[in-house]
Amino acid sequence: MSKIKFLSGENIPLEMHKVRMVQKLNLLPVEERAQKMEEAGYNTFLLKNRDVFLDMLTDSGVNAMSENQYAAMMQADDSYAGSETFYRLEKVLQETFGLKYFLPAHQGRACENIIARTLVTPGSVALMNYHFTTTKAHITLCGGTVEEIIGDEGLKVQSSAPFKGDIDLDKLNEAIKRLGKDKISFVRIEAGTNLVGGQPVSMKNIREVSRICRGEGIPLVFDASLLADNLYFIKTREEEFKNAEIIDIAREIGSLSDIFYFSARKLGAARGGAILTSDDKLHTRMLELVPLFEGFITYGGMSVREMEAIAVGIRETMDIEVISQTPIFVEALAKELIAKGVPVVTPPGGLGCHVDASRFCDHIPQEQYIAGSLNAAIFIASGVRGMERGTMSEQRNEDGSERMAEMELVRLAIPKRVFTLSQIKYTADRISWLFENRRLIGGLKFVQEPSVLRFFFGRLQPFGNWPDLLVKQFRKDFGESL
Ligand SMILES: *Cc1c(COP(=O)(O)O)cnc(C)c1O
C-alpha cells in the first residue's frame, strides 16, 4: 500500500494489490444484528461468522494470502521426517533473520510453552515490555512471574511518542540490580506490543536492551509475532532506517536476540509457529521438547502446506508495499474517528484501531464492562465485530472481586490486505453515529461466567433494554438503509 497524492492535495491510501479471490459478505438489517448479538450472549466471540459483516476480531490466521503462497502449498513435500518443505522454510528463516537453528511449533503459544519450560524455574521472574495473555500463562504454569518494564508513555492512551512499546532502560537496570541476574529467567521484547494497542518498539531500544542483557548474561527473547507492522514503523519513524531495506532491519533484530519466535498466524500470513536461535545449548534443550509437545522436528505440528505458505509469506513480508496496508489503514480509521471526536489510542499503531471505551462510554460504571458494552453496541450499529480488551478479558481476584483493567479498549483489528478503504470508511461512519448516540448504550452483566478465560465463552445480558433503543434510533436516522 502507498499513500498517493490526489489532485485535492490529500494523500490517500492506495491498494497495491488486486483482489482475485473473493468471499461474499452479508450485512444483516439492524434488527437482526441486535437479535444475533442477544443470541451470542453479547459476546462477539460467540457470534457466527455468517452473521458478521466485517470481521475485525483479530488478525490471527485470517490475513489475506498471495497467489504465490497458494501456489507454493501445491508443491509441499508430505513426509513425516526430513521433508523438502522443512528445509525450504529453514533456509528462508535463516536468510531473513540471520539465525542458525529453526524449531517448528504449531502456533505462537506452543513456542512459548517450549521457551518457558526451557528457561523458567520456580520463583524466577521474566522481565518484558508488556505481557501477552498466552505468554504470561506459560510462564506462570512453570512457576515464574512476569514483571512489566514498559516506558510510562506506553500506558498513556493518548500520546505522541512514536515507540510506545519501548522498554524503560532505567526500570530494566533497576530490576536486574534488585532481583539479581540469576533470578531473571529472561528478558522479553514483544514487537508491536499487542495489549497496549499494537505499539512498536524502536531499533534503538532493542539494541540497548540487547547490550544490557548480553553484558549480564541474561537471555533476550524476542516475540516477533507482530513484527511486520513493527518493521514498517522502524522504517518510517526511525530516521536512521529511512532508506534501509526491510530485510536488513529484520536481520539486525535477529542478531540482537538469543531466542526469536513468532506466531505464523500473524507473521508470514499463514498458520504455524517458529523458534529460532544461534545458541547451541539452548537449541539442544528446546529441540528435545518439540517431539514431545508438537510433532517430529521437521514439521512440529504444522501442515507442510502451511509451512510452504509461511516460507513465501516471510519473503513477501520483506516488501514495504506488502506490510504497509495494516498500519496505513489503522491510521486512516483512527483519523476519521478522531475527526468526529471519537477517542482512540494514539499514535495509531499496528494490528488494529483501538477505541478508548472509558471515554466513549464514561457514563457506564467499570464493573458493567465498558469495553464489552461498547463492543456489543458497535456490532449492532454496524455488523463490525471487534474484540473487548478491558475488564471482561481479566480474571477475577481470588476473593471473587473484579480486577479492573488498566485500559478499557475495543480493538478493531485490520488483518493484512483483507479490507478495502470504503469498508474502513463505513466502519468509521457507523462508529461516529454511535458516538453521537453513546448515551443510549448501557452496561452488561454476566449470566454465565466461566472461571478461566471468561471472555472466550462467557454469556452476558444488558441492564435494561438499551439494545432496542439503539435499534429504534438507528431506524430513525438511517431510514430503510442497512
Ligand atoms: C498471537 C500472539 C501470540 C500467540 O500466538 P498464537 O499463534 O495465537 O498461539 C504470542 N504473542 C503475540 C504478541 C501475539 O500477538
CSV table of C-alpha atoms and ligand atoms in Angstrom, one decimal:
chain,number,residue,atom,x,y,z
A,1,MET,CA,0.0,0.0,0.0
A,2,SER,CA,1.2,3.5,-0.7
A,3,LYS,CA,-0.1,7.0,0.1
A,4,ILE,CA,-0.7,8.8,-3.2
A,5,LYS,CA,-1.2,12.5,-3.7
A,6,PHE,CA,-4.6,13.3,-5.2
A,7,LEU,CA,-5.5,16.4,-7.1
A,8,SER,CA,-7.1,17.8,-4.0
A,9,GLY,CA,-3.7,17.8,-2.3
A,10,GLU,CA,-4.8,15.0,0.0
A,11,ASN,CA,-2.6,11.8,0.5
A,12,ILE,CA,-4.9,8.9,0.0
A,13,PRO,CA,-4.1,5.2,0.8
A,14,LEU,CA,-4.0,3.3,-2.4
A,15,GLU,CA,-4.0,-0.5,-2.5
A,16,MET,CA,-1.0,-2.0,-4.3
A,17,HIS,CA,-2.7,-5.4,-4.9
A,18,LYS,CA,-5.8,-6.5,-6.7
A,19,VAL,CA,-8.5,-9.0,-5.4
A,20,ARG,CA,-8.5,-12.2,-7.4
A,21,MET,CA,-10.5,-14.4,-5.0
A,22,VAL,CA,-13.4,-13.1,-3.0
A,23,GLN,CA,-15.7,-14.2,-0.2
A,24,LYS,CA,-19.3,-12.8,-0.3
A,25,LEU,CA,-20.3,-10.8,2.8
A,26,ASN,CA,-23.6,-10.5,4.4
A,27,LEU,CA,-24.8,-7.3,6.1
A,28,LEU,CA,-27.9,-8.1,8.1
A,29,PRO,CA,-30.5,-5.4,8.9
A,30,VAL,CA,-30.0,-3.7,12.3
A,31,GLU,CA,-32.9,-5.6,13.9
A,32,GLU,CA,-31.3,-9.0,13.0
A,33,ARG,CA,-27.9,-7.8,14.2
A,34,ALA,CA,-29.4,-7.0,17.6
A,35,GLN,CA,-31.1,-10.4,17.6
A,36,LYS,CA,-27.8,-12.2,16.8
A,37,MET,CA,-26.0,-10.2,19.4
A,38,GLU,CA,-28.5,-11.3,22.0
A,39,GLU,CA,-28.3,-15.0,20.9
A,40,ALA,CA,-24.5,-14.7,21.3
A,41,GLY,CA,-24.8,-13.6,24.9
A,42,TYR,CA,-23.4,-10.1,24.0
A,43,ASN,CA,-20.0,-11.7,23.5
A,44,THR,CA,-18.6,-11.2,20.0
A,45,PHE,CA,-16.5,-14.4,20.3
A,46,LEU,CA,-19.8,-16.3,20.2
A,47,LEU,CA,-21.2,-14.8,17.0
A,48,LYS,CA,-21.3,-17.0,13.9
A,49,ASN,CA,-19.1,-15.6,11.2
A,50,ARG,CA,-22.0,-15.8,8.7
A,51,ASP,CA,-23.8,-13.1,10.7
A,52,VAL,CA,-20.8,-10.8,10.8
A,53,PHE,CA,-20.2,-8.1,8.1
A,54,LEU,CA,-16.6,-7.1,8.7
A,55,ASP,CA,-14.7,-9.4,11.0
A,56,MET,CA,-12.3,-7.2,12.9
A,57,LEU,CA,-12.0,-9.6,15.9
A,58,THR,CA,-8.3,-10.5,15.2
A,59,ASP,CA,-5.6,-10.7,12.6
A,60,SER,CA,-4.8,-14.3,13.7
A,61,GLY,CA,-4.8,-16.8,10.9
A,62,VAL,CA,-7.1,-14.5,8.8
A,63,ASN,CA,-4.6,-12.4,6.8
A,64,ALA,CA,-5.1,-12.5,3.0
A,65,MET,CA,-2.7,-14.9,1.3
A,66,SER,CA,-1.0,-14.2,-2.0
A,67,GLU,CA,-1.2,-16.2,-5.2
A,68,ASN,CA,2.4,-17.3,-4.7
A,69,GLN,CA,1.6,-18.7,-1.2
A,70,TYR,CA,-1.3,-20.8,-2.7
A,71,ALA,CA,0.9,-22.0,-5.5
A,72,ALA,CA,3.7,-23.0,-3.0
A,73,MET,CA,1.2,-25.0,-1.0
A,74,MET,CA,0.7,-27.3,-4.0
A,75,GLN,CA,4.3,-28.3,-4.0
A,76,ALA,CA,4.6,-29.2,-0.4
A,77,ASP,CA,6.6,-32.4,0.4
A,78,ASP,CA,4.5,-34.6,2.5
A,79,SER,CA,6.8,-36.7,4.6
A,80,TYR,CA,6.9,-37.2,8.3
A,81,ALA,CA,10.7,-36.8,8.6
A,82,GLY,CA,13.1,-34.7,6.6
A,83,SER,CA,10.7,-33.2,4.1
A,84,GLU,CA,12.0,-30.8,1.5
A,85,THR,CA,9.4,-28.3,2.8
A,86,PHE,CA,11.2,-28.1,6.2
A,87,TYR,CA,14.5,-27.3,4.5
A,88,ARG,CA,12.9,-24.7,2.3
A,89,LEU,CA,11.4,-22.9,5.3
A,90,GLU,CA,14.5,-23.3,7.3
A,91,LYS,CA,16.6,-21.6,4.6
A,92,VAL,CA,14.2,-18.7,4.3
A,93,LEU,CA,14.2,-18.1,8.1
A,94,GLN,CA,18.0,-18.4,8.3
A,95,GLU,CA,18.5,-16.0,5.4
A,96,THR,CA,15.9,-13.5,6.7
A,97,PHE,CA,16.7,-13.4,10.4
A,98,GLY,CA,20.3,-14.5,10.3
A,99,LEU,CA,19.9,-17.2,13.0
A,100,LYS,CA,21.3,-20.7,12.8
A,101,TYR,CA,18.6,-23.0,14.0
A,102,PHE,CA,14.9,-23.3,13.3
A,103,LEU,CA,12.5,-25.3,15.5
A,104,PRO,CA,8.9,-25.7,14.3
A,105,ALA,CA,5.8,-25.5,16.5
A,106,HIS,CA,2.1,-25.4,15.7
A,107,GLN,CA,1.4,-21.8,16.8
A,108,GLY,CA,2.8,-18.9,18.9
A,109,ARG,CA,1.7,-20.2,22.3
A,110,ALA,CA,3.3,-23.6,21.5
A,111,CYS,CA,6.7,-21.8,21.1
A,112,GLU,CA,6.0,-20.1,24.4
A,113,ASN,CA,5.4,-23.4,26.1
A,114,ILE,CA,8.8,-24.7,24.9
A,115,ILE,CA,10.7,-21.5,25.8
A,116,ALA,CA,9.1,-21.3,29.2
A,117,ARG,CA,9.9,-24.9,30.0
A,118,THR,CA,13.5,-24.3,28.9
A,119,LEU,CA,14.2,-21.0,30.8
A,120,VAL,CA,11.6,-20.5,33.6
A,121,THR,CA,12.4,-22.0,37.0
A,122,PRO,CA,10.0,-21.8,40.0
A,123,GLY,CA,10.4,-18.4,41.7
A,124,SER,CA,12.1,-16.8,38.7
A,125,VAL,CA,11.0,-13.5,37.1
A,126,ALA,CA,10.6,-12.7,33.4
A,127,LEU,CA,11.0,-9.1,32.5
A,128,MET,CA,9.2,-7.7,29.5
A,129,ASN,CA,7.9,-4.5,27.9
A,130,TYR,CA,4.3,-5.9,28.3
A,131,HIS,CA,2.8,-9.3,28.8
A,132,PHE,CA,0.7,-11.2,26.3
A,133,THR,CA,-2.1,-13.5,27.6
A,134,THR,CA,-0.6,-16.8,26.4
A,135,THR,CA,3.0,-15.8,27.2
A,136,LYS,CA,2.1,-15.0,30.8
A,137,ALA,CA,0.0,-18.2,31.2
A,138,HIS,CA,3.0,-20.4,30.2
A,139,ILE,CA,5.5,-18.6,32.5
A,140,THR,CA,3.0,-18.8,35.4
A,141,LEU,CA,2.4,-22.5,34.6
A,142,CYS,CA,6.2,-23.1,35.1
A,143,GLY,CA,6.2,-21.3,38.4
A,144,GLY,CA,7.6,-18.0,37.2
A,145,THR,CA,6.2,-14.5,37.4
A,146,VAL,CA,6.1,-11.6,34.9
A,147,GLU,CA,7.2,-8.1,35.6
A,148,GLU,CA,6.4,-5.3,33.1
A,149,ILE,CA,9.0,-2.7,32.4
A,150,ILE,CA,7.4,-0.7,29.6
A,151,GLY,CA,8.1,3.1,29.5
A,152,ASP,CA,5.4,5.2,31.2
A,153,GLU,CA,4.3,6.6,27.8
A,154,GLY,CA,3.2,3.1,26.8
A,155,LEU,CA,0.3,3.1,29.2
A,156,LYS,CA,-1.0,6.5,28.2
A,157,VAL,CA,-4.0,6.1,25.9
A,158,GLN,CA,-3.1,9.4,24.2
A,159,SER,CA,0.4,10.2,23.4
A,160,SER,CA,2.7,11.4,20.6
A,161,ALA,CA,5.6,9.0,21.4
A,162,PRO,CA,6.5,7.1,18.2
A,163,PHE,CA,7.6,3.9,20.0
A,164,LYS,CA,5.3,3.3,23.0
A,165,GLY,CA,6.4,-0.3,23.2
A,166,ASP,CA,9.9,0.6,24.2
A,167,ILE,CA,11.3,-0.9,27.4
A,168,ASP,CA,12.3,1.7,30.1
A,169,LEU,CA,16.1,1.1,30.5
A,170,ASP,CA,16.1,2.5,34.0
A,171,LYS,CA,13.4,0.1,35.1
A,172,LEU,CA,15.4,-2.7,33.4
A,173,ASN,CA,18.7,-1.8,35.2
A,174,GLU,CA,16.8,-1.3,38.5
A,175,ALA,CA,15.1,-4.8,38.2
A,176,ILE,CA,18.4,-6.5,37.4
A,177,LYS,CA,20.0,-4.8,40.5
A,178,ARG,CA,17.1,-5.6,42.7
A,179,LEU,CA,16.4,-9.2,41.7
A,180,GLY,CA,20.0,-10.3,40.7
A,181,LYS,CA,20.6,-11.7,37.3
A,182,ASP,CA,20.2,-15.4,38.4
A,183,LYS,CA,16.6,-14.8,39.4
A,184,ILE,CA,15.7,-13.4,36.0
A,185,SER,CA,14.7,-16.2,33.6
A,186,PHE,CA,14.8,-14.0,30.5
A,187,VAL,CA,14.1,-10.5,29.2
A,188,ARG,CA,11.4,-10.5,26.5
A,189,ILE,CA,10.7,-7.8,23.9
A,190,GLU,CA,7.3,-8.1,22.2
A,191,ALA,CA,7.3,-6.4,18.8
A,192,GLY,CA,4.1,-4.4,18.0
A,193,THR,CA,3.1,-4.6,21.7
A,194,ASN,CA,-0.3,-6.3,21.4
A,195,LEU,CA,-2.2,-5.4,24.6
A,196,VAL,CA,-1.2,-1.7,24.7
A,197,GLY,CA,-2.6,-1.0,21.3
A,198,GLY,CA,-0.2,-2.6,18.7
A,199,GLN,CA,2.5,-0.1,19.7
A,200,PRO,CA,6.0,-0.6,18.2
A,201,VAL,CA,9.5,-0.9,19.7
A,202,SER,CA,12.4,1.0,18.2
A,203,MET,CA,15.6,-0.5,17.0
A,204,LYS,CA,17.5,1.9,19.3
A,205,ASN,CA,15.7,0.3,22.2
A,206,ILE,CA,16.2,-3.3,21.0
A,207,ARG,CA,20.0,-2.6,20.6
A,208,GLU,CA,20.3,-1.1,24.1
A,209,VAL,CA,18.3,-3.9,25.8
A,210,SER,CA,20.3,-6.5,24.0
A,211,ARG,CA,23.6,-4.8,25.1
A,212,ILE,CA,22.5,-4.8,28.7
A,213,CYS,CA,21.3,-8.4,28.6
A,214,ARG,CA,24.5,-9.7,26.9
A,215,GLY,CA,26.6,-7.8,29.4
A,216,GLU,CA,24.7,-9.6,32.2
A,217,GLY,CA,24.4,-13.0,30.5
A,218,ILE,CA,20.6,-12.8,30.6
A,219,PRO,CA,18.9,-14.4,27.6
A,220,LEU,CA,16.9,-12.0,25.4
A,221,VAL,CA,13.8,-13.5,23.9
A,222,PHE,CA,12.1,-11.6,21.1
A,223,ASP,CA,8.5,-12.2,20.3
A,224,ALA,CA,8.2,-11.4,16.6
A,225,SER,CA,4.5,-12.3,16.1
A,226,LEU,CA,3.6,-8.7,15.3
A,227,LEU,CA,6.9,-7.9,13.6
A,228,ALA,CA,5.5,-7.0,10.2
A,229,ASP,CA,3.9,-3.7,11.5
A,230,ASN,CA,6.9,-3.0,13.7
A,231,LEU,CA,9.3,-3.3,10.7
A,232,TYR,CA,7.1,-0.7,8.9
A,233,PHE,CA,7.3,1.7,11.9
A,234,ILE,CA,11.1,1.3,12.3
A,235,LYS,CA,11.5,2.3,8.6
A,236,THR,CA,9.0,5.2,8.7
A,237,ARG,CA,9.5,6.6,12.2
A,238,GLU,CA,13.2,6.0,12.9
A,239,GLU,CA,15.4,8.4,10.9
A,240,GLU,CA,18.4,6.0,10.6
A,241,PHE,CA,16.3,3.4,8.7
A,242,LYS,CA,14.6,5.8,6.2
A,243,ASN,CA,16.4,4.2,3.3
A,244,ALA,CA,17.1,0.8,4.8
A,245,GLU,CA,16.0,-2.5,3.2
A,246,ILE,CA,13.3,-4.2,5.4
A,247,ILE,CA,15.3,-7.4,5.4
A,248,ASP,CA,18.3,-5.6,6.8
A,249,ILE,CA,16.2,-4.4,9.7
A,250,ALA,CA,14.8,-7.9,10.2
A,251,ARG,CA,18.3,-9.4,10.2
A,252,GLU,CA,19.6,-6.9,12.7
A,253,ILE,CA,16.8,-7.7,15.1
A,254,GLY,CA,17.5,-11.4,14.7
A,255,SER,CA,21.2,-10.8,15.5
A,256,LEU,CA,20.3,-9.0,18.7
A,257,SER,CA,18.1,-11.8,20.0
A,258,ASP,CA,19.1,-15.0,21.8
A,259,ILE,CA,15.8,-16.6,21.1
A,260,PHE,CA,13.5,-15.3,18.4
A,261,TYR,CA,10.0,-16.7,18.0
A,262,PHE,CA,6.7,-15.9,16.3
A,263,SER,CA,3.1,-17.0,15.6
A,264,ALA,CA,2.9,-17.6,11.9
A,265,ARG,CA,-0.8,-17.0,12.2
A,266,LYS,CA,0.3,-13.4,12.2
A,267,LEU,CA,3.9,-13.1,10.8
A,268,GLY,CA,4.1,-14.8,7.4
A,269,ALA,CA,0.3,-14.7,6.8
A,270,ALA,CA,-0.5,-18.4,7.2
A,271,ARG,CA,-0.8,-20.7,10.3
A,272,GLY,CA,2.0,-22.1,12.4
A,273,GLY,CA,4.9,-21.1,14.6
A,274,ALA,CA,8.7,-21.0,14.7
A,275,ILE,CA,11.5,-20.6,17.2
A,276,LEU,CA,15.0,-19.5,16.0
A,277,THR,CA,18.3,-19.3,17.9
A,278,SER,CA,22.0,-19.4,17.2
A,279,ASP,CA,22.9,-20.7,20.7
A,280,ASP,CA,23.9,-24.4,20.6
A,281,LYS,CA,23.0,-25.2,24.2
A,282,LEU,CA,19.6,-23.5,24.1
A,283,HIS,CA,18.9,-25.2,20.7
A,284,THR,CA,19.7,-28.7,22.1
A,285,ARG,CA,17.4,-28.1,25.2
A,286,MET,CA,14.5,-26.8,23.2
A,287,LEU,CA,14.9,-29.4,20.5
A,288,GLU,CA,14.1,-32.2,22.9
A,289,LEU,CA,10.7,-30.7,23.7
A,290,VAL,CA,9.5,-30.4,20.1
A,291,PRO,CA,8.7,-34.1,19.5
A,292,LEU,CA,7.1,-34.3,23.0
A,293,PHE,CA,4.6,-31.4,22.5
A,294,GLU,CA,4.5,-30.6,18.8
A,295,GLY,CA,5.5,-33.4,16.5
A,296,PHE,CA,8.6,-34.5,14.7
A,297,ILE,CA,11.3,-31.9,14.4
A,298,THR,CA,10.8,-31.3,10.7
A,299,TYR,CA,7.1,-30.4,11.0
A,300,GLY,CA,6.3,-29.5,14.7
A,301,GLY,CA,2.6,-29.9,14.4
A,302,MET,CA,2.2,-27.8,11.2
A,303,SER,CA,0.8,-29.0,8.0
A,304,VAL,CA,3.5,-29.0,5.3
A,305,ARG,CA,1.2,-26.9,3.1
A,306,GLU,CA,1.1,-24.2,5.7
A,307,MET,CA,4.9,-24.4,6.1
A,308,GLU,CA,5.3,-23.7,2.3
A,309,ALA,CA,2.9,-20.7,2.7
A,310,ILE,CA,4.9,-19.4,5.6
A,311,ALA,CA,8.2,-19.5,3.7
A,312,VAL,CA,6.7,-17.4,0.9
A,313,GLY,CA,4.8,-15.2,3.3
A,314,ILE,CA,8.1,-14.4,5.2
A,315,ARG,CA,9.8,-13.4,1.9
A,316,GLU,CA,6.8,-11.2,1.0
A,317,THR,CA,6.9,-9.6,4.4
A,318,MET,CA,10.2,-8.0,3.5
A,319,ASP,CA,8.4,-5.8,1.0
A,320,ILE,CA,7.2,-2.4,2.3
A,321,GLU,CA,4.2,-2.4,-0.1
A,322,VAL,CA,3.0,-5.6,1.4
A,323,ILE,CA,3.3,-4.8,5.1
A,324,SER,CA,2.2,-1.2,5.0
A,325,GLN,CA,-1.5,-1.8,4.5
A,326,THR,CA,-2.4,-2.6,8.1
A,327,PRO,CA,-0.6,0.5,9.6
A,328,ILE,CA,-1.9,2.8,6.9
A,329,PHE,CA,-5.5,1.6,7.3
A,330,VAL,CA,-5.2,1.8,11.1
A,331,GLU,CA,-4.1,5.4,10.7
A,332,ALA,CA,-6.9,6.1,8.2
A,333,LEU,CA,-9.6,4.7,10.5
A,334,ALA,CA,-8.1,6.5,13.6
A,335,LYS,CA,-8.0,9.8,11.7
A,336,GLU,CA,-11.7,9.6,10.6
A,337,LEU,CA,-12.7,8.7,14.1
A,338,ILE,CA,-10.6,11.5,15.7
A,339,ALA,CA,-12.2,14.0,13.3
A,340,LYS,CA,-15.6,13.1,14.7
A,341,GLY,CA,-14.4,13.4,18.3
A,342,VAL,CA,-14.2,9.6,18.9
A,343,PRO,CA,-11.5,8.8,21.5
A,344,VAL,CA,-8.9,6.3,20.2
A,345,VAL,CA,-5.4,5.2,21.2
A,346,THR,CA,-2.7,7.5,19.7
A,347,PRO,CA,-0.5,7.5,17.9
A,348,PRO,CA,-2.2,4.9,15.8
A,349,GLY,CA,-0.2,1.6,15.9
A,350,GLY,CA,-0.3,-1.6,14.1
A,351,LEU,CA,-2.7,-4.6,14.4
A,352,GLY,CA,-5.9,-2.5,14.6
A,353,CYS,CA,-7.6,0.7,15.7
A,354,HIS,CA,-8.2,0.8,19.4
A,355,VAL,CA,-11.2,2.8,20.6
A,356,ASP,CA,-11.0,4.2,24.1
A,357,ALA,CA,-14.2,2.8,25.7
A,358,SER,CA,-13.7,4.5,29.1
A,359,ARG,CA,-14.0,7.9,27.4
A,360,PHE,CA,-16.6,6.9,24.8
A,361,CYS,CA,-18.9,5.5,27.5
A,362,ASP,CA,-17.9,7.5,30.5
A,363,HIS,CA,-21.4,7.0,31.9
A,364,ILE,CA,-21.1,3.2,32.3
A,365,PRO,CA,-19.5,2.0,35.6
A,366,GLN,CA,-16.4,-0.1,35.1
A,367,GLU,CA,-17.9,-3.1,36.8
A,368,GLN,CA,-20.6,-3.2,34.0
A,369,TYR,CA,-17.9,-3.9,31.4
A,370,ILE,CA,-17.5,-0.6,29.5
A,371,ALA,CA,-15.5,-2.1,26.6
A,372,GLY,CA,-17.7,-5.2,26.4
A,373,SER,CA,-20.8,-3.0,26.2
A,374,LEU,CA,-19.3,-0.7,23.5
A,375,ASN,CA,-18.1,-3.8,21.6
A,376,ALA,CA,-21.7,-5.2,21.5
A,377,ALA,CA,-23.1,-1.8,20.6
A,378,ILE,CA,-20.6,-1.5,17.7
A,379,PHE,CA,-21.8,-4.8,16.3
A,380,ILE,CA,-25.5,-3.8,16.5
A,381,ALA,CA,-24.7,-0.4,14.8
A,382,SER,CA,-22.5,-1.8,12.0
A,383,GLY,CA,-22.2,-5.5,11.8
A,384,VAL,CA,-18.5,-5.0,12.5
A,385,ARG,CA,-17.1,-7.5,15.0
A,386,GLY,CA,-14.4,-6.1,17.3
A,387,MET,CA,-12.7,-7.6,20.4
A,388,GLU,CA,-13.1,-6.4,24.0
A,389,ARG,CA,-9.8,-5.6,25.7
A,390,GLY,CA,-10.7,-4.5,29.1
A,391,THR,CA,-12.1,-5.8,32.4
A,392,MET,CA,-14.1,-8.6,30.7
A,393,SER,CA,-10.7,-10.0,29.5
A,394,GLU,CA,-9.3,-10.0,33.1
A,395,GLN,CA,-9.7,-12.8,35.6
A,396,ARG,CA,-11.4,-12.2,38.9
A,397,ASN,CA,-9.3,-11.9,42.1
A,398,GLU,CA,-9.1,-14.9,44.4
A,399,ASP,CA,-11.8,-13.4,46.7
A,400,GLY,CA,-14.2,-13.2,43.7
A,401,SER,CA,-13.9,-9.4,43.3
A,402,GLU,CA,-13.4,-7.8,39.9
A,403,ARG,CA,-9.9,-7.0,38.8
A,404,MET,CA,-10.3,-3.7,36.9
A,405,ALA,CA,-8.3,-3.4,33.7
A,406,GLU,CA,-5.8,-0.6,33.3
A,407,MET,CA,-7.4,0.3,30.0
A,408,GLU,CA,-10.9,-0.3,28.5
A,409,LEU,CA,-10.4,-0.7,24.8
A,410,VAL,CA,-12.3,-2.1,21.9
A,411,ARG,CA,-9.9,-3.4,19.3
A,412,LEU,CA,-10.9,-3.3,15.6
A,413,ALA,CA,-8.2,-5.5,14.1
A,414,ILE,CA,-7.2,-4.9,10.4
A,415,PRO,CA,-6.0,-8.2,9.0
A,416,LYS,CA,-3.5,-7.8,6.2
A,417,ARG,CA,-4.9,-6.9,2.8
A,418,VAL,CA,-8.4,-8.2,3.6
A,419,PHE,CA,-10.5,-5.0,3.7
A,420,THR,CA,-10.9,-2.0,1.3
A,421,LEU,CA,-10.9,1.7,2.0
A,422,SER,CA,-14.7,2.0,1.6
A,423,GLN,CA,-15.1,-0.7,4.3
A,424,ILE,CA,-12.8,1.3,6.6
A,425,LYS,CA,-14.9,4.5,5.9
A,426,TYR,CA,-18.2,2.6,6.6
A,427,THR,CA,-16.8,1.4,9.9
A,428,ALA,CA,-15.7,5.0,10.9
A,429,ASP,CA,-19.2,6.3,9.8
A,430,ARG,CA,-21.2,3.8,11.9
A,431,ILE,CA,-18.9,4.3,15.0
A,432,SER,CA,-19.2,8.1,14.7
A,433,TRP,CA,-23.0,7.7,14.6
A,434,LEU,CA,-22.8,5.5,17.7
A,435,PHE,CA,-20.6,8.1,19.4
A,436,GLU,CA,-23.3,10.8,18.9
A,437,ASN,CA,-25.8,8.4,20.4
A,438,ARG,CA,-23.5,7.0,23.1
A,439,ARG,CA,-25.8,7.8,26.0
A,440,LEU,CA,-28.2,5.1,24.7
A,441,ILE,CA,-25.5,2.4,25.4
A,442,GLY,CA,-25.9,0.7,28.7
A,443,GLY,CA,-23.9,-1.8,30.7
A,444,LEU,CA,-23.8,-5.6,30.8
A,445,LYS,CA,-23.7,-8.3,33.4
A,446,PHE,CA,-22.6,-12.0,33.2
A,447,VAL,CA,-25.3,-14.6,33.3
A,448,GLN,CA,-22.8,-17.4,32.6
A,449,GLU,CA,-19.3,-16.8,33.7
A,450,PRO,CA,-16.5,-19.4,33.2
A,451,SER,CA,-13.8,-19.2,35.9
A,452,VAL,CA,-10.9,-19.1,33.4
A,453,LEU,CA,-10.7,-17.1,30.1
A,454,ARG,CA,-14.3,-15.9,30.7
A,455,PHE,CA,-14.1,-13.6,27.7
A,456,PHE,CA,-14.0,-16.5,25.3
A,457,PHE,CA,-17.2,-18.3,26.3
A,458,GLY,CA,-19.0,-16.2,28.9
A,459,ARG,CA,-22.5,-15.0,28.2
A,460,LEU,CA,-24.0,-11.6,29.3
A,461,GLN,CA,-27.2,-9.7,29.5
A,462,PRO,CA,-27.9,-5.9,29.2
A,463,PHE,CA,-29.0,-3.8,32.0
A,464,GLY,CA,-32.4,-2.6,30.8
A,465,ASN,CA,-33.4,-2.6,27.1
A,466,TRP,CA,-30.7,-0.4,25.6
A,467,PRO,CA,-30.1,-2.6,22.6
A,468,ASP,CA,-33.8,-2.0,21.5
A,469,LEU,CA,-33.4,1.8,22.0
A,470,LEU,CA,-30.3,1.7,19.8
A,471,VAL,CA,-32.1,-0.1,17.0
A,472,LYS,CA,-35.0,2.4,17.1
A,473,GLN,CA,-32.6,5.4,16.9
A,474,PHE,CA,-30.8,3.7,14.0
A,475,ARG,CA,-34.0,3.3,12.1
A,476,LYS,CA,-34.9,6.9,12.7
A,477,ASP,CA,-31.6,8.2,11.5
A,478,PHE,CA,-30.8,5.8,8.6
A,479,GLY,CA,-34.4,5.0,7.3
A,480,GLU,CA,-34.6,1.8,5.3
A,481,SER,CA,-30.8,1.6,5.0
A,482,LEU,CA,-28.9,-1.4,6.4
B,1,LIG,C1,-1.0,-14.1,18.9
B,1,LIG,C2,0.2,-13.8,19.7
B,1,LIG,C3,0.9,-14.9,20.4
B,1,LIG,C4,0.3,-16.3,20.4
B,1,LIG,O1,0.3,-16.8,19.1
B,1,LIG,P1,-0.8,-17.9,18.8
B,1,LIG,O2,-0.4,-18.4,17.4
B,1,LIG,O3,-2.2,-17.3,18.8
B,1,LIG,O4,-0.7,-19.0,19.7
B,1,LIG,C5,2.0,-14.5,21.1
B,1,LIG,N1,2.5,-13.3,21.1
B,1,LIG,C6,1.9,-12.3,20.5
B,1,LIG,C7,2.4,-10.9,20.6
B,1,LIG,C8,0.7,-12.5,19.8
B,1,LIG,O5,0.1,-11.4,19.2
